Amino acid sequence: MRLTGYMPVISHLLFFYLVVVEPVTGILQYRKLVERLKVDPGFKIPFYLRTIILEWVLVVVTIAALAPLILNLPGLIGLQLPKAGSTLLLLGLLTVAIIGIIAMVILARSAKGQEALASSEESALALLPNTRRERRIWVALSITAGVCEELLYRGFVILYLSFMIPSAGVALPLLVSSIIFGVAHAYQGCRGIIATGLLGAGLGGLYVFSGSLIPSMLIHALVDLRVLWVRRPKVLQET
């Protein structure tokens, strides 16, 4: 099976966007966010909404590019239920993820936990929600990131690299997709690149093992949603 017709052109452009354009625009947009928030505290809301729209547009482009393939074999991009036999392990991993998030919430309530949290969030502090409205939209943003970024960086990138380098097996596309995912978060600095790259490797491994993006999407969304639980509500504004 191979990319045919218009598929290679769109796929190459989408891959180029994820590898080159996304990291650069991410840095520029984050800097713009930081500067705009100094004079317009409400700028975070449209920033969230634009990000949500952009990610869904990219997913539509991905589906359009690969439609002839995934309509017949949706599993090529992870749009299927997990493989038989992986259910118990997936439930175990999900349980561990939830326990980990609960532990983070508990630790974050302590003074030392707050200091550690502030340090870990410093590289992306301007992006995090502060008001009640921002927190509500953050839920939509987290779900969007969980679904769309897994489709893009795990589903599409791994499939694309498998087509481009048929002899590479699974390990190389998984490694490269994790690096691309990490670099896409370059606005968070080196520590953010490494952290998200490792997260991407874990989610990618989960995808390869289960044959489905659904578990990775769920864990990815929970990782982003944890912000709402570990940040103390008392610092929130009412608007």
Coordinates of N, CA and C in Angstrom, one line a residue, residues 39-215:
V39 N -1.1 44.0 28.4 CA -2.0 45.2 28.2 C -3.5 44.7 28.0
D40 N -3.7 43.4 27.7 CA -5.0 42.9 27.5 C -5.1 41.5 28.2
P41 N -5.5 41.5 29.5 CA -5.6 40.2 30.2 C -6.6 39.2 29.6
G42 N -7.5 39.7 28.8 CA -8.5 38.8 28.2 C -8.0 38.1 26.9
F43 N -6.8 38.4 26.5 CA -6.3 37.9 25.2 C -6.2 36.4 25.2
K44 N -6.1 35.8 26.4 CA -5.9 34.3 26.4 C -7.0 33.6 25.9
I45 N -8.3 34.1 26.0 CA -9.4 33.4 25.5 C -9.4 33.2 24.0
P46 N -9.2 34.3 23.2 CA -9.1 34.1 21.7 C -7.9 33.3 21.3
F47 N -6.9 33.3 22.1 CA -5.7 32.5 21.9 C -6.0 31.0 22.0
Y48 N -6.7 30.7 23.0 CA -7.2 29.3 23.2 C -8.1 28.9 22.0
L49 N -9.1 29.7 21.7 CA -10.0 29.4 20.6 C -9.3 29.2 19.3
R50 N -8.4 30.1 19.0 CA -7.7 29.9 17.7 C -6.9 28.6 17.7
T51 N -6.3 28.3 18.8 CA -5.5 27.0 18.9 C -6.4 25.8 18.6
I52 N -7.6 25.8 19.2 CA -8.6 24.8 19.1 C -9.0 24.6 17.6
I53 N -9.3 25.8 17.0 CA -9.7 25.7 15.6 C -8.6 25.2 14.7
L54 N -7.3 25.7 14.9 CA -6.2 25.3 14.1 C -6.0 23.8 14.2
E55 N -6.0 23.2 15.4 CA -5.8 21.8 15.5 C -6.8 21.0 14.8
W56 N -8.1 21.4 14.9 CA -9.1 20.6 14.2 C -9.0 20.8 12.7
V57 N -8.6 22.0 12.2 CA -8.3 22.2 10.8 C -7.2 21.2 10.3
L58 N -6.2 21.1 11.1 CA -5.1 20.2 10.7 C -5.5 18.7 10.6
V59 N -6.4 18.4 11.6 CA -7.0 17.0 11.5 C -7.8 16.8 10.3
V60 N -8.6 17.8 9.9 CA -9.4 17.7 8.7 C -8.5 17.5 7.5
V61 N -7.4 18.2 7.5 CA -6.4 18.1 6.4 C -5.8 16.7 6.3
T62 N -5.5 16.2 7.5 CA -4.9 14.8 7.6 C -5.9 13.8 7.1
I63 N -7.1 13.9 7.5 CA -8.1 12.9 7.1 C -8.3 13.0 5.6
A64 N -8.3 14.3 5.1 CA -8.5 14.5 3.6 C -7.3 13.9 2.8
A65 N -6.1 14.1 3.4 CA -4.9 13.6 2.7 C -4.9 12.0 2.7
L66 N -5.4 11.4 3.7 CA -5.3 9.9 3.8 C -6.6 9.2 3.6
A67 N -7.6 10.0 3.2 CA -9.0 9.4 3.1 C -9.0 8.1 2.3
P68 N -8.4 8.0 1.1 CA -8.5 6.8 0.3 C -7.9 5.6 1.1
L69 N -7.0 5.8 2.0 CA -6.4 4.7 2.8 C -7.3 4.3 4.0
I70 N -7.6 5.4 4.8 CA -8.2 5.1 6.1 C -9.7 4.8 6.0
L71 N -10.3 5.1 4.9 CA -11.7 4.7 4.7 C -11.8 3.2 4.6
N72 N -10.8 2.5 4.1 CA -10.7 1.1 4.0 C -10.0 0.4 5.2
L73 N -9.0 1.1 5.7 CA -8.2 0.5 6.8 C -8.0 1.6 7.9
P74 N -9.0 1.9 8.6 CA -8.9 3.0 9.7 C -7.8 2.7 10.7
G75 N -7.5 1.5 10.8 CA -6.4 1.1 11.8 C -5.0 1.7 11.4
L76 N -4.9 2.0 10.1 CA -3.6 2.6 9.7 C -3.2 3.8 10.4
I77 N -4.2 4.6 10.9 CA -4.0 5.8 11.6 C -4.5 5.7 13.1
G78 N -4.8 4.5 13.5 CA -5.2 4.3 14.9 C -6.6 4.6 15.2
L79 N -7.5 4.7 14.2 CA -8.9 5.0 14.4 C -9.7 3.7 14.6
Q80 N -9.3 3.0 15.6 CA -10.0 1.7 15.9 C -9.9 1.4 17.4
L81 N -10.6 0.4 17.8 CA -10.5 0.0 19.2 C -9.2 -0.7 19.4
P82 N -8.7 -0.8 20.7 CA -7.4 -1.5 21.0 C -7.5 -2.9 20.6
K83 N -6.3 -3.5 20.3 CA -6.2 -4.9 19.9 C -6.7 -5.8 21.0
A84 N -7.3 -6.9 20.7 CA -7.7 -7.9 21.7 C -6.4 -8.4 22.4
G85 N -6.5 -8.5 23.7 CA -5.4 -8.9 24.5 C -4.7 -7.8 25.2
S86 N -4.9 -6.6 24.7 CA -4.2 -5.4 25.3 C -5.1 -4.7 26.3
T87 N -6.3 -5.1 26.5 CA -7.3 -4.4 27.3 C -6.8 -4.3 28.8
L88 N -6.4 -5.4 29.4 CA -6.0 -5.4 30.8 C -4.8 -4.5 31.0
L89 N -3.8 -4.5 30.2 CA -2.7 -3.7 30.3 C -3.0 -2.2 30.2
L90 N -3.9 -1.9 29.2 CA -4.3 -0.5 29.0 C -5.1 0.0 30.2
L91 N -5.9 -0.8 30.8 CA -6.7 -0.4 32.0 C -5.7 -0.2 33.1
G92 N -4.7 -1.0 33.2 CA -3.7 -0.8 34.3 C -2.9 0.5 34.1
L93 N -2.5 0.8 32.8 CA -1.8 2.0 32.6 C -2.7 3.3 32.8
L94 N -4.0 3.2 32.5 CA -4.9 4.3 32.7 C -5.1 4.5 34.2
T95 N -5.1 3.4 35.0 CA -5.2 3.5 36.4 C -4.0 4.1 37.0
V96 N -2.8 3.8 36.5 CA -1.6 4.4 37.0 C -1.6 5.9 36.7
A97 N -2.0 6.2 35.5 CA -2.1 7.6 35.1 C -3.0 8.4 36.0
I98 N -4.2 7.9 36.3 CA -5.1 8.6 37.2 C -4.6 8.7 38.6
I99 N -4.0 7.6 39.1 CA -3.4 7.7 40.5 C -2.3 8.7 40.5
G100 N -1.5 8.8 39.4 CA -0.4 9.8 39.3 C -0.9 11.2 39.4
I101 N -2.0 11.4 38.7 CA -2.6 12.8 38.7 C -3.2 13.1 40.0
I102 N -3.8 12.1 40.7 CA -4.4 12.4 42.1 C -3.2 12.7 43.0
A103 N -2.1 11.9 42.9 CA -0.9 12.2 43.7 C -0.4 13.6 43.5
M104 N -0.4 14.1 42.2 CA 0.1 15.4 41.9 C -0.8 16.5 42.6
V105 N -2.1 16.2 42.6 CA -3.1 17.1 43.2 C -2.8 17.3 44.7
I106 N -2.6 16.1 45.3 CA -2.3 16.1 46.8 C -1.0 16.8 47.1
L107 N 0.0 16.5 46.3 CA 1.3 17.2 46.6 C 1.3 18.6 46.3
A108 N 0.5 19.0 45.3 CA 0.4 20.4 44.9 C -0.2 21.3 45.9
R109 N -0.9 20.7 46.9 CA -1.6 21.5 47.9 C -0.7 21.9 49.0
S110 N 0.5 21.3 49.1 CA 1.5 21.7 50.1 C 2.3 22.9 49.6
A111 N 3.0 23.5 50.5 CA 3.8 24.7 50.2 C 4.9 24.3 49.2
K112 N 5.6 23.2 49.6 CA 6.7 22.8 48.7 C 6.2 22.3 47.3
G113 N 5.0 21.7 47.4 CA 4.4 21.3 46.1 C 4.1 22.5 45.2
Q114 N 3.6 23.6 45.8 CA 3.3 24.8 45.0 C 4.6 25.4 44.5
E115 N 5.7 25.3 45.2 CA 7.0 25.9 44.7 C 7.5 25.0 43.5
A116 N 7.4 23.7 43.7 CA 7.8 22.8 42.6 C 6.9 23.0 41.4
L117 N 5.6 23.2 41.6 CA 4.6 23.4 40.5 C 5.0 24.7 39.8
A118 N 5.2 25.7 40.5 CA 5.5 27.0 39.9 C 6.8 26.9 39.0
S119 N 7.8 26.1 39.6 CA 9.0 26.0 38.8 C 8.8 25.2 37.5
S120 N 8.0 24.1 37.6 CA 7.7 23.3 36.4 C 6.8 24.0 35.4
E121 N 6.0 25.0 35.9 CA 5.1 25.7 34.9 C 5.7 26.9 34.4
E122 N 6.9 27.3 34.9 CA 7.5 28.6 34.5 C 7.6 28.8 33.0
S123 N 8.0 27.8 32.3 CA 8.3 27.9 30.9 C 7.0 28.1 30.0
A124 N 5.8 27.8 30.6 CA 4.6 28.0 29.8 C 3.6 28.7 30.7
L125 N 4.0 29.5 31.7 CA 3.1 30.1 32.6 C 2.0 31.0 32.0
A126 N 2.4 31.7 31.0 CA 1.4 32.6 30.4 C 0.3 31.9 29.7
L127 N 0.5 30.6 29.4 CA -0.5 29.8 28.7 C -1.6 29.3 29.6
L128 N -1.3 29.2 30.9 CA -2.2 28.4 31.8 C -3.4 29.3 32.2
P129 N -4.5 28.6 32.5 CA -5.7 29.4 32.8 C -5.7 30.0 34.2
N130 N -6.3 31.2 34.3 CA -6.4 31.8 35.6 C -7.8 32.1 36.1
T131 N -8.6 32.5 35.1 CA -10.0 32.9 35.4 C -10.9 31.7 35.2
R132 N -12.1 31.8 35.7 CA -13.1 30.7 35.6 C -13.4 30.4 34.1
R133 N -13.6 31.5 33.4 CA -13.9 31.3 31.9 C -12.7 30.6 31.2
E134 N -11.5 31.0 31.5 CA -10.3 30.4 30.9 C -10.2 28.9 31.3
R135 N -10.6 28.6 32.5 CA -10.6 27.2 32.9 C -11.6 26.3 32.1
R136 N -12.8 26.9 31.9 CA -13.8 26.2 31.1 C -13.3 25.9 29.7
I137 N -12.7 26.9 29.1 CA -12.2 26.8 27.7 C -11.0 25.8 27.7
W138 N -10.2 25.8 28.8 CA -9.1 24.9 28.9 C -9.5 23.5 28.8
V139 N -10.7 23.2 29.3 CA -11.2 21.8 29.1 C -11.3 21.4 27.7
A140 N -11.9 22.3 26.9 CA -12.1 22.1 25.4 C -10.7 22.0 24.8
L141 N -9.8 22.9 25.2 CA -8.4 22.9 24.6 C -7.7 21.6 24.9
S142 N -7.9 21.1 26.1 CA -7.2 19.8 26.5 C -7.7 18.6 25.8
I143 N -9.0 18.6 25.6 CA -9.6 17.5 24.8 C -9.2 17.6 23.4
T144 N -9.2 18.8 22.9 CA -8.7 19.0 21.5 C -7.3 18.5 21.3
A145 N -6.4 18.9 22.2 CA -5.0 18.5 22.2 C -4.9 17.0 22.2
G146 N -5.7 16.4 23.1 CA -5.6 14.9 23.3 C -6.0 14.2 22.0
V147 N -7.1 14.6 21.4 CA -7.5 14.0 20.1 C -6.7 14.4 18.9
C148 N -6.5 15.7 18.7 CA -5.9 16.1 17.5 C -4.4 15.9 17.4
E149 N -3.7 16.1 18.5 CA -2.3 16.0 18.5 C -1.9 14.5 18.4
E150 N -2.7 13.6 19.0 CA -2.4 12.2 18.8 C -2.6 11.8 17.4
L151 N -3.7 12.3 16.8 CA -3.9 11.9 15.4 C -2.8 12.5 14.5
L152 N -2.3 13.7 14.8 CA -1.2 14.3 14.0 C 0.1 13.7 14.2
Y153 N 0.6 13.7 15.5 CA 2.0 13.3 15.8 C 2.2 11.8 16.0
R154 N 1.2 11.1 16.4 CA 1.3 9.7 16.4 C 0.7 9.0 15.2
G155 N -0.6 9.2 15.0 CA -1.2 8.6 13.8 C -0.6 9.0 12.5
F156 N -0.6 10.3 12.2 CA -0.1 10.7 10.8 C 1.4 10.5 10.7
V157 N 2.1 11.1 11.6 CA 3.6 11.1 11.4 C 4.2 9.7 11.4
I158 N 3.7 8.8 12.3 CA 4.3 7.5 12.2 C 3.9 6.8 10.9
L159 N 2.7 6.9 10.5 CA 2.2 6.3 9.2 C 3.0 6.9 8.0
Y160 N 3.2 8.3 8.0 CA 3.9 9.0 7.0 C 5.4 8.4 6.9
L161 N 6.0 8.3 8.0 CA 7.4 7.9 8.0 C 7.5 6.4 7.6
S162 N 6.5 5.6 8.0 CA 6.5 4.2 7.5 C 6.4 4.1 6.0
F163 N 5.6 5.0 5.4 CA 5.5 5.0 3.9 C 6.8 5.5 3.3
M164 N 7.4 6.5 3.9 CA 8.6 7.1 3.3 C 9.8 6.2 3.5
I165 N 9.9 5.5 4.6 CA 11.0 4.6 4.9 C 10.5 3.2 5.2
P166 N 10.1 2.5 4.2 CA 9.4 1.2 4.4 C 10.3 0.2 5.2
S167 N 11.6 0.3 5.1 CA 12.5 -0.6 5.8 C 12.8 -0.2 7.3
A168 N 12.2 0.9 7.7 CA 12.6 1.4 9.0 C 12.0 0.6 10.2
G169 N 11.0 -0.1 9.9 CA 10.3 -0.8 11.0 C 9.4 0.1 11.8
V170 N 9.3 -0.1 13.1 CA 8.5 0.7 14.0 C 9.3 1.6 14.8
A171 N 10.5 1.2 15.3 CA 11.3 2.0 16.2 C 11.6 3.4 15.7
L172 N 12.1 3.5 14.5 CA 12.6 4.8 13.9 C 11.4 5.8 13.8
P173 N 10.3 5.4 13.2 CA 9.2 6.3 13.1 C 8.7 6.8 14.5
L174 N 8.7 5.9 15.4 CA 8.3 6.2 16.8 C 9.2 7.2 17.4
L175 N 10.5 7.0 17.2 CA 11.5 7.9 17.8 C 11.4 9.3 17.1
V176 N 11.3 9.3 15.8 CA 11.3 10.6 15.1 C 10.0 11.3 15.4
S177 N 8.9 10.6 15.5 CA 7.6 11.3 15.9 C 7.7 11.9 17.3
S178 N 8.4 11.3 18.2 CA 8.5 11.8 19.6 C 9.4 13.0 19.6
I179 N 10.4 13.0 18.8 CA 11.3 14.2 18.7 C 10.5 15.4 18.0
I180 N 9.8 15.1 17.0 CA 9.0 16.2 16.3 C 8.0 16.7 17.3
F181 N 7.3 15.9 18.1 CA 6.4 16.3 19.1 C 7.1 17.2 20.2
G182 N 8.2 16.8 20.6 CA 9.0 17.6 21.6 C 9.4 19.0 21.0
V183 N 9.9 19.0 19.8 CA 10.3 20.2 19.2 C 9.1 21.2 19.0
A184 N 7.9 20.6 18.7 CA 6.7 21.4 18.6 C 6.4 22.2 19.8
H185 N 7.0 21.8 20.9 CA 6.8 22.6 22.2 C 8.0 23.4 22.5
A186 N 8.8 23.8 21.5 CA 10.0 24.6 21.7 C 9.8 25.9 22.5
Y187 N 8.6 26.4 22.5 CA 8.3 27.6 23.2 C 8.4 27.4 24.7
Q188 N 8.4 26.2 25.1 CA 8.6 25.9 26.6 C 10.1 25.8 27.0
G189 N 11.0 25.9 26.0 CA 12.4 25.8 26.3 C 12.9 24.4 26.2
C190 N 14.2 24.2 26.5 CA 14.8 22.8 26.4 C 14.1 21.8 27.3
R191 N 13.8 22.2 28.6 CA 13.2 21.3 29.5 C 11.8 20.8 29.0
G192 N 11.1 21.8 28.4 CA 9.7 21.5 27.8 C 9.9 20.5 26.6
I193 N 10.9 20.7 25.8 CA 11.1 19.8 24.6 C 11.4 18.4 25.1
I194 N 12.2 18.3 26.1 CA 12.6 16.9 26.6 C 11.4 16.3 27.2
A195 N 10.7 17.0 28.1 CA 9.5 16.5 28.8 C 8.4 16.0 27.8
T196 N 8.1 16.9 26.9 CA 7.0 16.5 25.9 C 7.5 15.4 25.0
G197 N 8.8 15.4 24.6 CA 9.3 14.4 23.8 C 9.2 13.0 24.5
L198 N 9.5 12.9 25.8 CA 9.4 11.7 26.5 C 8.0 11.3 26.6
L199 N 7.1 12.3 26.9 CA 5.6 12.0 26.9 C 5.2 11.4 25.6
G200 N 5.7 12.0 24.5 CA 5.3 11.5 23.1 C 5.8 10.1 22.9
A201 N 7.0 9.8 23.4 CA 7.5 8.4 23.2 C 6.6 7.4 24.0
G202 N 6.2 7.8 25.2 CA 5.3 6.9 25.9 C 4.0 6.7 25.3
L203 N 3.4 7.8 24.8 CA 2.1 7.7 24.1 C 2.2 7.0 22.8
G204 N 3.4 7.2 22.1 CA 3.6 6.5 20.9 C 3.8 5.0 21.1
G205 N 4.5 4.6 22.1 CA 4.6 3.2 22.5 C 3.3 2.6 22.8
L206 N 2.5 3.3 23.5 CA 1.1 2.8 23.8 C 0.3 2.6 22.6
Y207 N 0.5 3.5 21.6 CA -0.3 3.4 20.4 C 0.2 2.2 19.6
V208 N 1.5 2.0 19.5 CA 2.1 0.9 18.7 C 1.6 -0.5 19.4
F209 N 1.6 -0.5 20.7 CA 1.3 -1.7 21.4 C -0.2 -2.1 21.2
S210 N -1.1 -1.1 21.4 CA -2.5 -1.3 21.4 C -3.1 -1.3 20.0
G211 N -2.4 -0.6 19.0 CA -3.0 -0.5 17.7 C -4.1 0.6 17.6
S212 N -4.3 1.3 18.7 CA -5.3 2.3 18.8 C -4.8 3.6 19.4
L213 N -5.3 4.7 18.9 CA -5.0 6.0 19.5 C -5.9 6.4 20.6
I214 N -6.9 5.6 20.9 CA -7.9 6.0 21.9 C -7.2 6.1 23.3
P215 N -6.5 5.1 23.7 CA -5.8 5.2 25.0 C -4.9 6.4 25.1

